[in-house]
């Protein structure tokens, strides 16, 4: 790789390297999945010190352009990050967004949600009501765990919609699931060995790893986390998504759930973290109750969020602590103030108890089901070459090449037609990964029905060539 | 101490002990500052195991009724906690709030702010504007560090009002200073030895201690943290409040600031955390620029908040990272999503840039100054017996008995007249404290001028007896 470097430039050498690589990634010259030369090789070829290339790579990793895979090297990441992360205004770490560049015409992002049908009027109304009458108390410090009334409303919703059994006092409301994981890490005590399915929700993995947890990936079978491997891993906490595993879409069968609960019950201090991130959306059969509802021994930490069901920027999540952990929290961490403003809590409280939330969920479920059904019917035309799974729930499906085409090829071919699909491999946390998967994720929440139709049309063309 | 225990009760023994003690504290039978019997002595006298009394005490500590002083024992805390912390709804850890009980007629809380003069109309207007036109992007994930526009507005404000020199890219907006300390702890790396002045802002101390930092209290002289003791402490991070130390009100002189900066400069990895929590309010002389503005070496982490200047429940704070720490943050922790909703960030942005914030600050400064001046003039009638310090800034003053009356006596006497004042000792983090201080804190922000007048009248009576 030749990168033209200016010795006399006001920009540091590492910045020049970083800028050059970034541009190539954004242009697609370096495609998703490409492996970059090692920092040593690049340093030698450019005649700079290795710390210079290291800094450039670190910056690319920090900004989500590139991923460091231990023992393997640096790989160009999916371009999704470029769209969802906001650009900086100024300074050496600028991430400019040129108009049109790096933008797909049709983006099957698995992280999008439909905001065209957001109940803006209802939101404005509950906000207005919350701020009426100069309520002083809205601006005063509230309860550390969150407003009692909102916690009670969440408890009621969780009980009827998810089969979660808890009291309002077990609920902690926080500014997003990442903050709640930070708090939970303190409750569990630092340095815990935590098992996660692989592939999994990488963001939770990153948070827990950055907090110093000893993360172990566990193989999955068609029922989800394999309890034999979990047992062998010597982990004492397992993070699972039983209702709809991300990204595989696997629904954990009842027998596996019971096995997990038995595993947790066999030792003091073992816990299950149940991430129930998108269970609101299910398009077939009865809703699947939460694992927490089966737990009679105080072993399940239930985590929920309004990011999918209301909106990501709301920044409100909650967790339900089993009693033994609640006691630890109160004793050692009860002094932490709530991270969610009292006004926002009241807005959500009114949204829930005023019937808006239920109406909104019902409406969105119908809209998403219609998009889902359209997507599946369109995918039929690819069924000779591709297999669909993870359907009938959530906001994305998986598509696997029956001919063993690589994920990278699928992404690159789609990209040439202006369609963005997402590789499964970015969700893996295995240290060693033998071969590139042949699977991509197709999210449909943020697309119109026309876009879905056209997108699949284009994918058909892209992958036939 | 005799506590009647019921062996056959559905309530555990420790809960019965906890309930009994809690009731006595709330009734005032156990006054603030009283020492509880040791867990061993109480266990022997009640014929229960020591772990039972320990659990009861732990619960009282967790709920803020009692404080554990290492090597000394358990002391009943100031009753403030009973007012500001919200009660639970149900369950074994109920903290009921009976009507009228434990409520002072006039409460000189140093933590209150004036919300009578909050610009409710302006707040409603900027909220309404933010939600107008169904702006989808308000509900989408934003920048991890916070909205660029808001960061730029904060940068401008900090530059002109506080002399802080930074770029918007160095600012991280977060859901309150406690969350920002959690993040900062990750940036600095775990287990750091952190020096704090004693007495200090106890909440920050609790957060850092709970995160596993090795906290060392440093003696103060009339200029604040004593740098000789800091040097001896082997700490490499020092937490200071140079503009207006809490609770002493000391303004750190320029020479001491330079000494601190030199201390930080002598070793790689040394940093100063500047907590600038209430510098907006100064009633005499020129505003004192932030320590950060003197720092040419990237050694100061500046922390600010809207809790005092707007309202505590807003839950928005910010920190300014020096470049070396910014790089670590971006490389290792840049994936953390923002903890503040985009809507709230936009509301504050409009509040700042629409001129509302400046107007509000000017108005509040005048209101607080008027309260402050009245308080000082009223305190003149006590000047034979009491000395005032920490005046002319912030939202409280300190009052010290010239006759050496104990803080506890002052609090108890005041309480009998329905007036609540706050002991200095709860702010100490020294391991050994030789004698009870003779100083109480008088906050005035939340009181009307009539209340201030009447309160000092009553205190005069209470302390003459």
JSON list of C-alpha atoms in Angstrom, two decimals, chain A residues 14 55 58 62 84 86-93 115-116 118 120 123-124 127 131-136 138-143 145 148 151-152 167 169 175 178-179 182-183 186 203 206-207 210-211 311-315 327 330-331 333 335-344, chain B residues 14 55 58 62 84 86-93 115-116 118 120 123-124 127 131-136 138-143 145 148 151-152 167 169 175 178-179 182-183 186 203 206-207 210-211 311-315 327 330-331 333 335-344:
[
{"chain": "A", "resi": 14, "resn": "UNK", "atom": "CA", "xyz": [-0.31, 9.36, 11.69]},
{"chain": "A", "resi": 55, "resn": "UNK", "atom": "CA", "xyz": [-1.91, 5.47, 16.16]},
{"chain": "A", "resi": 58, "resn": "UNK", "atom": "CA", "xyz": [-6.20, 3.05, 16.66]},
{"chain": "A", "resi": 62, "resn": "UNK", "atom": "CA", "xyz": [-12.02, 4.26, 17.62]},
{"chain": "A", "resi": 84, "resn": "UNK", "atom": "CA", "xyz": [-25.36, 6.36, 12.18]},
{"chain": "A", "resi": 86, "resn": "UNK", "atom": "CA", "xyz": [-22.65, 11.83, 13.78]},
{"chain": "A", "resi": 87, "resn": "UNK", "atom": "CA", "xyz": [-19.71, 13.73, 12.41]},
{"chain": "A", "resi": 88, "resn": "UNK", "atom": "CA", "xyz": [-17.46, 15.94, 14.50]},
{"chain": "A", "resi": 89, "resn": "UNK", "atom": "CA", "xyz": [-17.41, 19.63, 13.76]},
{"chain": "A", "resi": 90, "resn": "UNK", "atom": "CA", "xyz": [-13.73, 20.33, 13.76]},
{"chain": "A", "resi": 91, "resn": "UNK", "atom": "CA", "xyz": [-10.32, 19.24, 14.92]},
{"chain": "A", "resi": 92, "resn": "UNK", "atom": "CA", "xyz": [-7.92, 16.54, 13.89]},
{"chain": "A", "resi": 93, "resn": "UNK", "atom": "CA", "xyz": [-10.43, 13.75, 14.30]},
{"chain": "A", "resi": 115, "resn": "UNK", "atom": "CA", "xyz": [-40.01, 6.97, 12.71]},
{"chain": "A", "resi": 116, "resn": "UNK", "atom": "CA", "xyz": [-42.37, 7.97, 9.92]},
{"chain": "A", "resi": 118, "resn": "UNK", "atom": "CA", "xyz": [-44.02, 7.98, 15.33]},
{"chain": "A", "resi": 120, "resn": "UNK", "atom": "CA", "xyz": [-45.49, 13.03, 17.29]},
{"chain": "A", "resi": 123, "resn": "UNK", "atom": "CA", "xyz": [-45.61, 13.00, 22.35]},
{"chain": "A", "resi": 124, "resn": "UNK", "atom": "CA", "xyz": [-46.12, 16.74, 22.13]},
{"chain": "A", "resi": 127, "resn": "UNK", "atom": "CA", "xyz": [-44.76, 16.76, 27.03]},
{"chain": "A", "resi": 131, "resn": "UNK", "atom": "CA", "xyz": [-44.61, 21.03, 31.78]},
{"chain": "A", "resi": 132, "resn": "UNK", "atom": "CA", "xyz": [-47.95, 22.70, 32.54]},
{"chain": "A", "resi": 133, "resn": "UNK", "atom": "CA", "xyz": [-48.60, 24.53, 35.80]},
{"chain": "A", "resi": 134, "resn": "UNK", "atom": "CA", "xyz": [-44.95, 25.34, 36.67]},
{"chain": "A", "resi": 135, "resn": "UNK", "atom": "CA", "xyz": [-44.49, 22.09, 38.57]},
{"chain": "A", "resi": 136, "resn": "UNK", "atom": "CA", "xyz": [-41.43, 22.73, 40.71]},
{"chain": "A", "resi": 138, "resn": "UNK", "atom": "CA", "xyz": [-40.35, 18.15, 38.06]},
{"chain": "A", "resi": 139, "resn": "UNK", "atom": "CA", "xyz": [-37.06, 20.02, 38.39]},
{"chain": "A", "resi": 140, "resn": "UNK", "atom": "CA", "xyz": [-36.03, 18.61, 41.76]},
{"chain": "A", "resi": 141, "resn": "UNK", "atom": "CA", "xyz": [-33.91, 15.56, 42.39]},
{"chain": "A", "resi": 142, "resn": "UNK", "atom": "CA", "xyz": [-36.03, 12.42, 42.26]},
{"chain": "A", "resi": 143, "resn": "UNK", "atom": "CA", "xyz": [-35.69, 8.86, 43.42]},
{"chain": "A", "resi": 145, "resn": "UNK", "atom": "CA", "xyz": [-34.10, 4.18, 41.00]},
{"chain": "A", "resi": 148, "resn": "UNK", "atom": "CA", "xyz": [-42.03, 5.30, 41.67]},
{"chain": "A", "resi": 151, "resn": "UNK", "atom": "CA", "xyz": [-41.62, 2.06, 37.80]},
{"chain": "A", "resi": 152, "resn": "UNK", "atom": "CA", "xyz": [-45.07, 0.87, 38.74]},
{"chain": "A", "resi": 167, "resn": "UNK", "atom": "CA", "xyz": [-42.29, -5.42, 42.34]},
{"chain": "A", "resi": 169, "resn": "UNK", "atom": "CA", "xyz": [-38.96, -1.57, 43.93]},
{"chain": "A", "resi": 175, "resn": "UNK", "atom": "CA", "xyz": [-30.14, 6.41, 30.75]},
{"chain": "A", "resi": 178, "resn": "UNK", "atom": "CA", "xyz": [-25.09, 0.78, 28.53]},
{"chain": "A", "resi": 179, "resn": "UNK", "atom": "CA", "xyz": [-25.38, 2.84, 31.69]},
{"chain": "A", "resi": 182, "resn": "UNK", "atom": "CA", "xyz": [-22.14, -0.14, 34.07]},
{"chain": "A", "resi": 183, "resn": "UNK", "atom": "CA", "xyz": [-24.27, -0.12, 37.19]},
{"chain": "A", "resi": 186, "resn": "UNK", "atom": "CA", "xyz": [-20.73, -2.66, 40.01]},
{"chain": "A", "resi": 203, "resn": "UNK", "atom": "CA", "xyz": [-22.40, -3.30, 21.79]},
{"chain": "A", "resi": 206, "resn": "UNK", "atom": "CA", "xyz": [-17.96, -4.03, 24.12]},
{"chain": "A", "resi": 207, "resn": "UNK", "atom": "CA", "xyz": [-19.41, -2.37, 27.21]},
{"chain": "A", "resi": 210, "resn": "UNK", "atom": "CA", "xyz": [-14.40, -2.30, 28.59]},
{"chain": "A", "resi": 211, "resn": "UNK", "atom": "CA", "xyz": [-15.54, -2.60, 32.21]},
{"chain": "A", "resi": 311, "resn": "UNK", "atom": "CA", "xyz": [-37.11, 5.63, 19.83]},
{"chain": "A", "resi": 312, "resn": "UNK", "atom": "CA", "xyz": [-33.35, 5.21, 20.29]},
{"chain": "A", "resi": 313, "resn": "UNK", "atom": "CA", "xyz": [-32.71, 8.85, 21.24]},
{"chain": "A", "resi": 314, "resn": "UNK", "atom": "CA", "xyz": [-35.09, 8.67, 24.20]},
{"chain": "A", "resi": 315, "resn": "UNK", "atom": "CA", "xyz": [-32.27, 7.08, 26.21]},
{"chain": "A", "resi": 327, "resn": "UNK", "atom": "CA", "xyz": [-30.04, -5.61, 48.42]},
{"chain": "A", "resi": 330, "resn": "UNK", "atom": "CA", "xyz": [-29.23, -0.52, 47.89]},
{"chain": "A", "resi": 331, "resn": "UNK", "atom": "CA", "xyz": [-26.48, -1.11, 50.37]},
{"chain": "A", "resi": 333, "resn": "UNK", "atom": "CA", "xyz": [-24.86, 1.96, 45.33]},
{"chain": "A", "resi": 335, "resn": "UNK", "atom": "CA", "xyz": [-26.53, 6.89, 46.61]},
{"chain": "A", "resi": 336, "resn": "UNK", "atom": "CA", "xyz": [-26.23, 7.16, 42.81]},
{"chain": "A", "resi": 337, "resn": "UNK", "atom": "CA", "xyz": [-28.76, 9.68, 41.53]},
{"chain": "A", "resi": 338, "resn": "UNK", "atom": "CA", "xyz": [-31.02, 8.74, 38.64]},
{"chain": "A", "resi": 339, "resn": "UNK", "atom": "CA", "xyz": [-29.57, 9.42, 35.20]},
{"chain": "A", "resi": 340, "resn": "UNK", "atom": "CA", "xyz": [-32.94, 10.21, 33.59]},
{"chain": "A", "resi": 341, "resn": "UNK", "atom": "CA", "xyz": [-34.52, 13.61, 33.98]},
{"chain": "A", "resi": 342, "resn": "UNK", "atom": "CA", "xyz": [-37.70, 13.68, 35.98]},
{"chain": "A", "resi": 343, "resn": "UNK", "atom": "CA", "xyz": [-39.50, 15.44, 33.15]},
{"chain": "A", "resi": 344, "resn": "UNK", "atom": "CA", "xyz": [-38.62, 12.67, 30.71]},
{"chain": "B", "resi": 14, "resn": "UNK", "atom": "CA", "xyz": [-32.48, -7.83, 61.02]},
{"chain": "B", "resi": 55, "resn": "UNK", "atom": "CA", "xyz": [-27.26, -6.41, 58.12]},
{"chain": "B", "resi": 58, "resn": "UNK", "atom": "CA", "xyz": [-25.82, -1.94, 56.51]},
{"chain": "B", "resi": 62, "resn": "UNK", "atom": "CA", "xyz": [-27.49, 2.25, 52.52]},
{"chain": "B", "resi": 84, "resn": "UNK", "atom": "CA", "xyz": [-34.54, 14.74, 49.58]},
{"chain": "B", "resi": 86, "resn": "UNK", "atom": "CA", "xyz": [-37.90, 9.80, 47.61]},
{"chain": "B", "resi": 87, "resn": "UNK", "atom": "CA", "xyz": [-39.73, 7.04, 49.46]},
{"chain": "B", "resi": 88, "resn": "UNK", "atom": "CA", "xyz": [-40.19, 3.58, 48.07]},
{"chain": "B", "resi": 89, "resn": "UNK", "atom": "CA", "xyz": [-43.69, 2.37, 47.38]},
{"chain": "B", "resi": 90, "resn": "UNK", "atom": "CA", "xyz": [-43.61, -1.00, 49.06]},
{"chain": "B", "resi": 91, "resn": "UNK", "atom": "CA", "xyz": [-41.54, -3.92, 50.16]},
{"chain": "B", "resi": 92, "resn": "UNK", "atom": "CA", "xyz": [-39.27, -4.65, 53.08]},
{"chain": "B", "resi": 93, "resn": "UNK", "atom": "CA", "xyz": [-37.13, -1.58, 52.59]},
{"chain": "B", "resi": 115, "resn": "UNK", "atom": "CA", "xyz": [-37.22, 27.08, 41.64]},
{"chain": "B", "resi": 116, "resn": "UNK", "atom": "CA", "xyz": [-39.81, 29.77, 42.36]},
{"chain": "B", "resi": 118, "resn": "UNK", "atom": "CA", "xyz": [-37.45, 29.24, 37.25]},
{"chain": "B", "resi": 120, "resn": "UNK", "atom": "CA", "xyz": [-41.05, 27.97, 33.14]},
{"chain": "B", "resi": 123, "resn": "UNK", "atom": "CA", "xyz": [-38.57, 26.27, 29.07]},
{"chain": "B", "resi": 124, "resn": "UNK", "atom": "CA", "xyz": [-41.98, 25.42, 27.64]},
{"chain": "B", "resi": 127, "resn": "UNK", "atom": "CA", "xyz": [-39.41, 22.47, 24.40]},
{"chain": "B", "resi": 131, "resn": "UNK", "atom": "CA", "xyz": [-40.74, 19.08, 19.15]},
{"chain": "B", "resi": 132, "resn": "UNK", "atom": "CA", "xyz": [-42.32, 21.07, 16.32]},
{"chain": "B", "resi": 133, "resn": "UNK", "atom": "CA", "xyz": [-42.41, 19.79, 12.72]},
{"chain": "B", "resi": 134, "resn": "UNK", "atom": "CA", "xyz": [-42.12, 16.07, 13.53]},
{"chain": "B", "resi": 135, "resn": "UNK", "atom": "CA", "xyz": [-38.34, 16.15, 13.42]},
{"chain": "B", "resi": 136, "resn": "UNK", "atom": "CA", "xyz": [-37.37, 12.51, 12.96]},
{"chain": "B", "resi": 138, "resn": "UNK", "atom": "CA", "xyz": [-34.55, 14.19, 17.27]},
{"chain": "B", "resi": 139, "resn": "UNK", "atom": "CA", "xyz": [-35.49, 10.58, 17.93]},
{"chain": "B", "resi": 140, "resn": "UNK", "atom": "CA", "xyz": [-32.48, 8.98, 16.26]},
{"chain": "B", "resi": 141, "resn": "UNK", "atom": "CA", "xyz": [-29.20, 8.04, 17.90]},
{"chain": "B", "resi": 142, "resn": "UNK", "atom": "CA", "xyz": [-26.90, 11.03, 18.11]},
{"chain": "B", "resi": 143, "resn": "UNK", "atom": "CA", "xyz": [-23.22, 11.61, 18.65]},
{"chain": "B", "resi": 145, "resn": "UNK", "atom": "CA", "xyz": [-20.11, 12.82, 23.04]},
{"chain": "B", "resi": 148, "resn": "UNK", "atom": "CA", "xyz": [-22.01, 19.00, 18.23]},
{"chain": "B", "resi": 151, "resn": "UNK", "atom": "CA", "xyz": [-21.04, 21.23, 22.67]},
{"chain": "B", "resi": 152, "resn": "UNK", "atom": "CA", "xyz": [-20.11, 24.27, 20.68]},
{"chain": "B", "resi": 167, "resn": "UNK", "atom": "CA", "xyz": [-12.51, 22.86, 21.44]},
{"chain": "B", "resi": 169, "resn": "UNK", "atom": "CA", "xyz": [-14.50, 18.04, 20.41]},
{"chain": "B", "resi": 175, "resn": "UNK", "atom": "CA", "xyz": [-26.40, 12.33, 32.29]},
{"chain": "B", "resi": 178, "resn": "UNK", "atom": "CA", "xyz": [-21.85, 10.83, 38.56]},
{"chain": "B", "resi": 179, "resn": "UNK", "atom": "CA", "xyz": [-22.12, 9.18, 35.16]},
{"chain": "B", "resi": 182, "resn": "UNK", "atom": "CA", "xyz": [-17.91, 6.61, 35.92]},
{"chain": "B", "resi": 183, "resn": "UNK", "atom": "CA", "xyz": [-16.74, 7.31, 32.39]},
{"chain": "B", "resi": 186, "resn": "UNK", "atom": "CA", "xyz": [-12.63, 4.17, 32.79]},
{"chain": "B", "resi": 203, "resn": "UNK", "atom": "CA", "xyz": [-21.19, 12.43, 46.72]},
{"chain": "B", "resi": 206, "resn": "UNK", "atom": "CA", "xyz": [-18.74, 8.03, 47.29]},
{"chain": "B", "resi": 207, "resn": "UNK", "atom": "CA", "xyz": [-18.88, 7.56, 43.52]},
{"chain": "B", "resi": 210, "resn": "UNK", "atom": "CA", "xyz": [-17.49, 2.74, 44.84]},
{"chain": "B", "resi": 211, "resn": "UNK", "atom": "CA", "xyz": [-15.65, 2.51, 41.51]},
{"chain": "B", "resi": 311, "resn": "UNK", "atom": "CA", "xyz": [-32.14, 22.52, 37.88]},
{"chain": "B", "resi": 312, "resn": "UNK", "atom": "CA", "xyz": [-30.97, 19.29, 39.50]},
{"chain": "B", "resi": 313, "resn": "UNK", "atom": "CA", "xyz": [-33.53, 17.09, 37.75]},
{"chain": "B", "resi": 314, "resn": "UNK", "atom": "CA", "xyz": [-32.32, 18.13, 34.28]},
{"chain": "B", "resi": 315, "resn": "UNK", "atom": "CA", "xyz": [-29.53, 15.55, 34.64]},
{"chain": "B", "resi": 327, "resn": "UNK", "atom": "CA", "xyz": [-7.48, 10.20, 22.63]},
{"chain": "B", "resi": 330, "resn": "UNK", "atom": "CA", "xyz": [-11.98, 7.87, 21.60]},
{"chain": "B", "resi": 331, "resn": "UNK", "atom": "CA", "xyz": [-9.82, 4.81, 21.19]},
{"chain": "B", "resi": 333, "resn": "UNK", "atom": "CA", "xyz": [-14.64, 4.13, 24.91]},
{"chain": "B", "resi": 335, "resn": "UNK", "atom": "CA", "xyz": [-18.53, 3.33, 21.28]},
{"chain": "B", "resi": 336, "resn": "UNK", "atom": "CA", "xyz": [-20.57, 4.35, 24.36]},
{"chain": "B", "resi": 337, "resn": "UNK", "atom": "CA", "xyz": [-23.76, 6.06, 23.23]},
{"chain": "B", "resi": 338, "resn": "UNK", "atom": "CA", "xyz": [-24.71, 9.39, 24.75]},
{"chain": "B", "resi": 339, "resn": "UNK", "atom": "CA", "xyz": [-26.74, 9.14, 27.96]},
{"chain": "B", "resi": 340, "resn": "UNK", "atom": "CA", "xyz": [-28.72, 12.32, 27.32]},
{"chain": "B", "resi": 341, "resn": "UNK", "atom": "CA", "xyz": [-31.72, 12.31, 25.00]},
{"chain": "B", "resi": 342, "resn": "UNK", "atom": "CA", "xyz": [-31.29, 14.30, 21.84]},
{"chain": "B", "resi": 343, "resn": "UNK", "atom": "CA", "xyz": [-34.46, 16.23, 22.56]},
{"chain": "B", "resi": 344, "resn": "UNK", "atom": "CA", "xyz": [-33.14, 17.35, 25.94]}
]
